[in-house]
């Protein structure tokens, strides 16, 4: 499915601005953005529940179908679980026996065994949400639109369902546009991630591209990436000796690119090199990580995170150490 220059206005207010987006067939595209950035509005537009003010939506094969699962379950209160799940098949004229068989298949996968005769008010929020998912999936949509569908579920159930849905998607190769604010959820399923801020799609890329190469300070901030600093801080570290372009105001460096060195900073010994430089710091936190240690330090007024792999001696809190900053790894942003 492809969107070209999509705009959506509600009550004369522009909510979605000039969005271009292509979702490839068989792809899981995760859309992330702060509350109020327009994620639900865009999903509703794609599902045909809200009109586009301008722009074009096209499908690879001419036409396509969508299935939308909202944040909160929206079930028919007077229908049982089984009837809710199979409702779309009834509308399509599929015989009762056949649609019940199909719905029962989903009940098992959605861990809803034994609940088929219940009505929505007799289910927990999480169970209702799984019924909503079944109701959308049973119609085999070309593009499944998920608006934080698992937000209300406990962690174990959330992970089980993510895994089940992921496996099902890989098997059947439908596409998913998946809105989530859970980083772990995004990273475990996304082929690509899109970041939307204030109704504009700001960056699209693979998870590693987005997290290692955020296009702007705003994106790095939204992703809560550590090691974002101001030009003033940079000036303080290097006593104003290392200038950056006047148009660049904010810097960011990945914790994997900083290096820790034991021993206190000594200006006479710490020779400034062409491509890297040492700055003095004090260890504030030491946490084991999968690869080694994640170490937080205070360098001037700035807290920095450094990931180490195979540090020979684990530094202790309050220890004075040095951080090596490789200039080429710093990302500078104008704002
Ligand atoms: N029916 C409406 N009438 C007026 N404004 C609306 C309407 N629906 C959404 N908006 C506005 O559009 C903007 C985007 O809302 P939307 O629900 O799409 O954001 P979201 O990114 O999905 O947020 P959240 O993560 O909180 O669900 C918000 O400023 C919201 O107030």
XYZ file of C-alpha atoms and ligand atoms in Angstrom:
366
model
C 0.000 0.000 0.000
C 1.254 3.421 -0.867
C 0.375 6.860 0.469
C 1.351 9.954 -1.463
C 1.200 13.432 0.016
C -1.563 12.566 2.469
C -3.098 15.416 4.471
C -5.850 15.065 7.039
C -7.691 17.990 8.567
C -10.196 17.705 11.388
C -12.407 20.754 12.021
C -10.145 22.817 9.768
C -7.119 21.884 11.838
C -4.287 20.112 10.048
C -3.467 16.887 11.886
C -1.535 14.926 9.237
C 0.899 16.757 6.959
C 2.153 15.565 3.551
C 2.783 11.939 4.435
C 4.490 9.716 1.873
C 4.681 6.090 2.911
C 4.972 2.773 1.132
C 4.264 -0.412 3.058
C 5.706 -3.369 1.212
C 3.777 -6.589 0.974
C 4.708 -8.949 3.777
C 6.300 -6.172 5.790
C 5.806 -5.173 9.422
C 6.068 -1.411 9.578
C 6.071 0.013 13.097
C 4.870 3.570 13.581
C 6.101 5.352 16.682
C 5.429 8.846 17.933
C 4.426 10.760 21.037
C 0.838 11.034 22.228
C -1.132 13.355 19.943
C 1.297 13.058 17.017
C -1.407 11.711 14.683
C -0.868 7.941 14.721
C -4.524 6.996 15.260
C -5.687 9.647 12.794
C -3.398 8.235 10.096
C -4.563 4.663 10.775
C -8.207 5.723 10.594
C -7.499 7.484 7.301
C -5.890 4.366 5.832
C -8.817 2.228 7.058
C -11.266 4.589 5.349
C -12.860 5.764 8.608
C -11.655 9.350 8.118
C -11.417 11.122 4.777
C -8.079 12.332 3.465
C -8.221 16.078 2.853
C -5.798 15.561 -0.009
C -3.377 12.947 -1.286
C -3.566 9.513 -2.788
C -3.756 5.953 -1.446
C -2.967 3.130 -3.863
C -2.504 -0.644 -3.706
C -0.039 -2.781 -5.563
C -2.802 -4.956 -7.067
C -5.293 -2.187 -7.667
C -7.321 -2.701 -4.510
C -6.685 -3.958 -1.020
C -8.437 -4.557 2.288
C -7.546 -3.371 5.772
C -8.410 -4.641 9.235
C -8.123 -2.254 12.157
C -7.607 -3.188 15.793
C -7.961 -0.277 18.183
C -6.304 0.434 21.502
C -9.537 -0.472 23.274
C -11.735 -3.400 22.261
C -14.812 -2.445 20.250
C -16.959 -5.575 20.236
C -20.656 -6.115 19.587
C -22.062 -6.404 23.130
C -25.005 -8.586 22.117
C -22.862 -11.176 20.302
C -20.873 -14.026 21.875
C -17.111 -14.349 21.492
C -17.518 -16.829 18.654
C -20.120 -14.652 16.911
C -17.959 -11.565 17.302
C -14.930 -13.250 15.769
C -16.912 -14.721 12.882
C -19.039 -11.618 12.269
C -17.107 -10.466 9.206
C -17.459 -13.896 7.608
C -21.231 -13.754 8.152
C -21.335 -10.402 6.354
C -19.441 -12.046 3.505
C -22.087 -14.780 3.345
C -19.940 -17.686 4.563
C -22.142 -20.569 5.870
C -22.480 -20.877 9.667
C -20.641 -24.181 9.981
C -17.655 -22.950 8.032
C -17.332 -19.658 9.859
C -17.601 -21.336 13.257
C -14.811 -23.701 12.318
C -12.598 -20.809 11.267
C -13.413 -18.844 14.427
C -12.636 -21.834 16.698
C -9.201 -22.059 15.117
C -8.507 -18.484 16.186
C -9.884 -19.069 19.696
C -7.145 -21.581 20.324
C -4.381 -19.390 18.967
C -5.606 -16.373 20.873
C -5.655 -18.371 24.118
C -9.422 -17.946 24.418
C -10.338 -21.657 24.691
C -13.559 -22.264 26.577
C -14.798 -18.685 26.285
C -16.638 -18.965 22.974
C -20.135 -18.633 24.452
C -19.370 -15.641 26.656
C -20.474 -12.094 25.918
C -17.965 -9.207 25.895
C -19.039 -7.935 29.348
C -18.082 -11.336 30.784
C -14.482 -11.023 29.568
C -11.438 -9.223 30.932
C -10.087 -6.270 28.941
C -7.248 -8.393 27.611
C -9.597 -11.165 26.516
C -11.839 -8.651 24.739
C -8.803 -7.258 22.949
C -7.836 -10.694 21.706
C -11.357 -11.173 20.352
C -10.931 -7.875 18.443
C -7.699 -9.183 16.969
C -9.397 -12.428 15.894
C -12.257 -10.501 14.329
C -9.842 -8.488 12.177
C -7.546 -11.394 11.283
C -10.256 -13.839 10.248
C -10.940 -11.693 7.166
C -7.355 -12.049 5.909
C -6.766 -8.313 5.358
C -3.968 -7.271 3.010
C -2.922 -4.713 5.579
C -3.558 -5.160 9.279
C -3.643 -1.855 11.160
C -2.793 -2.204 14.838
C -3.245 0.745 17.178
C -1.424 -0.245 20.387
C -3.440 -3.464 20.522
C -1.544 -5.025 23.407
C -1.124 -2.004 25.655
C -3.666 -3.255 28.184
C -2.251 -6.777 28.510
C 0.192 -8.059 31.107
C 3.767 -8.604 29.965
C 3.677 -12.390 29.535
C 0.431 -12.415 27.576
C 1.633 -9.442 25.520
C 4.840 -11.255 24.598
C 2.985 -14.512 23.797
C 0.561 -12.720 21.495
C 3.279 -10.678 19.797
C 5.164 -13.884 19.075
C 2.041 -15.640 17.830
C 1.068 -12.722 15.588
C 4.622 -12.382 14.301
C 4.776 -16.077 13.387
C 1.344 -15.914 11.739
C 2.375 -12.829 9.766
C 5.616 -14.445 8.587
C 3.631 -17.523 7.510
C 0.796 -15.743 5.691
C 2.787 -12.688 4.528
C 0.140 -10.031 5.032
C 1.425 -6.536 5.854
C 1.110 -4.846 9.222
C 1.170 -1.177 10.150
C 1.760 -1.440 13.872
C 1.517 1.492 16.264
C 3.257 0.956 19.569
C 5.056 2.988 22.170
C 6.866 -0.062 23.550
C 10.458 -0.068 22.328
C 10.859 -3.791 23.006
C 7.716 -4.520 20.991
C 8.940 -2.354 18.107
C 12.403 -3.885 18.077
C 11.148 -7.449 18.252
C 8.870 -7.213 15.217
C 9.731 -4.255 12.986
C 11.151 -4.653 9.510
C 11.140 -0.866 9.397
C 10.216 1.843 11.850
C 8.695 5.236 11.065
C 8.811 8.124 13.517
C 5.918 10.587 13.396
C 6.139 13.909 15.219
C 3.411 16.558 15.050
C 1.675 14.883 12.126
C 4.821 14.631 9.990
C 6.665 11.430 9.202
C 10.193 12.427 10.199
C 12.316 9.356 9.576
C 11.863 5.879 8.161
C 14.448 3.153 8.485
C 15.416 -0.222 9.848
C 15.467 -0.361 13.660
C 19.257 -0.215 13.741
C 19.343 2.758 11.360
C 16.823 4.687 13.459
C 18.538 3.960 16.770
C 22.103 4.436 15.536
C 21.425 7.299 13.172
C 18.510 9.420 14.335
C 17.979 12.207 11.814
C 17.322 14.916 14.373
C 17.663 15.857 18.006
C 13.861 15.666 18.278
C 13.922 12.011 17.195
C 16.809 11.168 19.558
C 14.848 12.847 22.338
C 11.645 10.971 21.485
C 13.573 7.684 21.581
C 15.041 8.732 24.967
C 18.538 8.084 23.658
C 21.214 8.911 26.231
C 24.247 11.123 25.516
C 22.511 14.133 24.011
C 24.372 17.321 24.878
C 24.406 21.015 24.105
C 27.078 22.962 22.273
C 27.772 24.789 25.565
C 28.568 21.480 27.225
C 30.884 20.603 24.359
C 32.632 23.959 24.780
C 33.076 23.321 28.500
C 34.626 19.899 27.913
C 37.216 21.299 25.574
C 37.552 24.797 27.050
C 36.248 26.250 23.817
C 39.168 24.879 21.826
C 37.154 22.597 19.573
C 34.630 24.562 17.614
C 31.595 23.270 15.809
C 29.746 25.010 13.018
C 27.661 27.921 14.303
C 24.502 26.377 12.833
C 24.901 23.179 14.887
C 23.632 23.286 18.426
C 23.025 19.803 19.742
C 25.225 16.723 19.740
C 24.564 13.038 20.298
C 26.819 10.008 20.527
C 25.926 6.328 20.827
C 27.038 4.760 24.167
C 28.863 2.072 22.169
C 31.187 4.691 20.687
C 32.497 6.170 23.926
C 35.430 4.463 25.619
C 36.385 4.348 29.273
C 39.981 4.621 30.443
C 41.118 3.931 33.974
C 43.087 6.600 35.786
C 42.449 10.236 36.521
C 42.556 12.891 33.839
C 45.810 14.796 33.732
C 45.937 17.635 31.261
C 49.691 17.345 30.756
C 49.557 13.630 29.984
C 46.331 13.485 28.064
C 47.555 14.308 24.627
C 44.926 15.679 22.321
C 44.780 13.623 19.195
C 43.548 14.545 15.781
C 40.391 12.409 15.794
C 39.691 11.718 19.469
C 39.954 13.489 22.747
C 39.829 12.574 26.442
C 37.517 14.204 28.942
C 37.549 13.735 32.722
C 34.564 12.014 34.343
C 33.343 10.401 37.564
C 31.567 7.035 37.595
C 28.012 7.340 38.938
C 26.445 3.970 38.122
C 27.668 0.536 37.040
C 25.161 -1.934 35.600
C 25.941 -5.311 34.051
C 24.686 -5.643 30.484
C 24.572 -8.568 28.103
C 27.819 -7.517 26.417
C 29.726 -6.227 29.438
C 28.788 -3.202 31.512
C 26.671 -0.128 31.031
C 28.437 2.612 32.929
C 27.030 6.037 33.703
C 29.440 8.865 34.334
C 29.273 12.553 35.040
C 31.460 14.595 32.698
C 31.184 18.228 33.685
C 27.451 18.725 34.210
C 26.567 16.095 31.662
C 25.577 12.547 32.390
C 26.902 10.105 29.785
C 26.337 6.396 29.290
C 29.185 4.222 28.089
C 28.808 0.596 27.030
C 31.865 -1.497 27.649
C 32.666 -4.947 26.372
C 35.226 -6.926 28.275
C 36.420 -4.243 30.679
C 39.323 -5.845 32.573
C 38.525 -4.280 35.892
C 34.995 -3.063 36.566
C 35.139 0.574 37.674
C 33.580 1.518 40.971
C 31.102 4.267 41.708
C 32.807 7.619 42.428
C 35.989 6.505 40.673
C 37.654 9.211 38.598
C 38.208 8.017 35.054
C 38.566 9.370 31.519
C 36.277 9.090 28.519
C 37.567 8.976 24.998
C 35.336 10.820 22.544
C 35.816 9.970 18.852
C 34.826 13.097 16.930
C 33.649 11.287 13.816
C 30.969 9.443 15.810
C 29.282 12.594 17.062
C 26.030 13.453 15.360
C 25.431 17.212 15.286
C 22.000 18.709 14.839
C 20.861 22.250 14.263
C 18.175 22.034 16.959
N -12.197 14.017 16.328
C -11.237 14.920 16.565
N -11.536 16.232 16.667
C -10.579 17.159 16.879
N -9.277 16.867 17.027
C -8.914 15.582 16.943
C -9.869 14.549 16.720
N -9.208 13.366 16.699
C -7.902 13.653 16.909
N -7.728 14.980 17.059
C -6.439 15.652 17.312
O -5.494 15.175 16.388
C -4.214 15.043 16.988
C -3.691 13.645 16.779
O -4.496 12.718 17.488
P -4.261 11.151 17.383
O -5.306 10.475 18.214
O -4.157 10.773 15.964
O -2.828 11.013 18.073
P -2.032 9.697 18.507
O -0.649 9.886 17.999
O -2.769 8.494 18.074
O -2.034 9.824 20.091
P -2.061 8.676 21.239
O -0.714 8.035 21.229
O -2.313 9.462 22.481
O -3.182 7.732 20.900
C -4.392 15.420 18.454
O -3.950 16.744 18.629
C -5.876 15.304 18.673
O -6.293 16.216 19.652
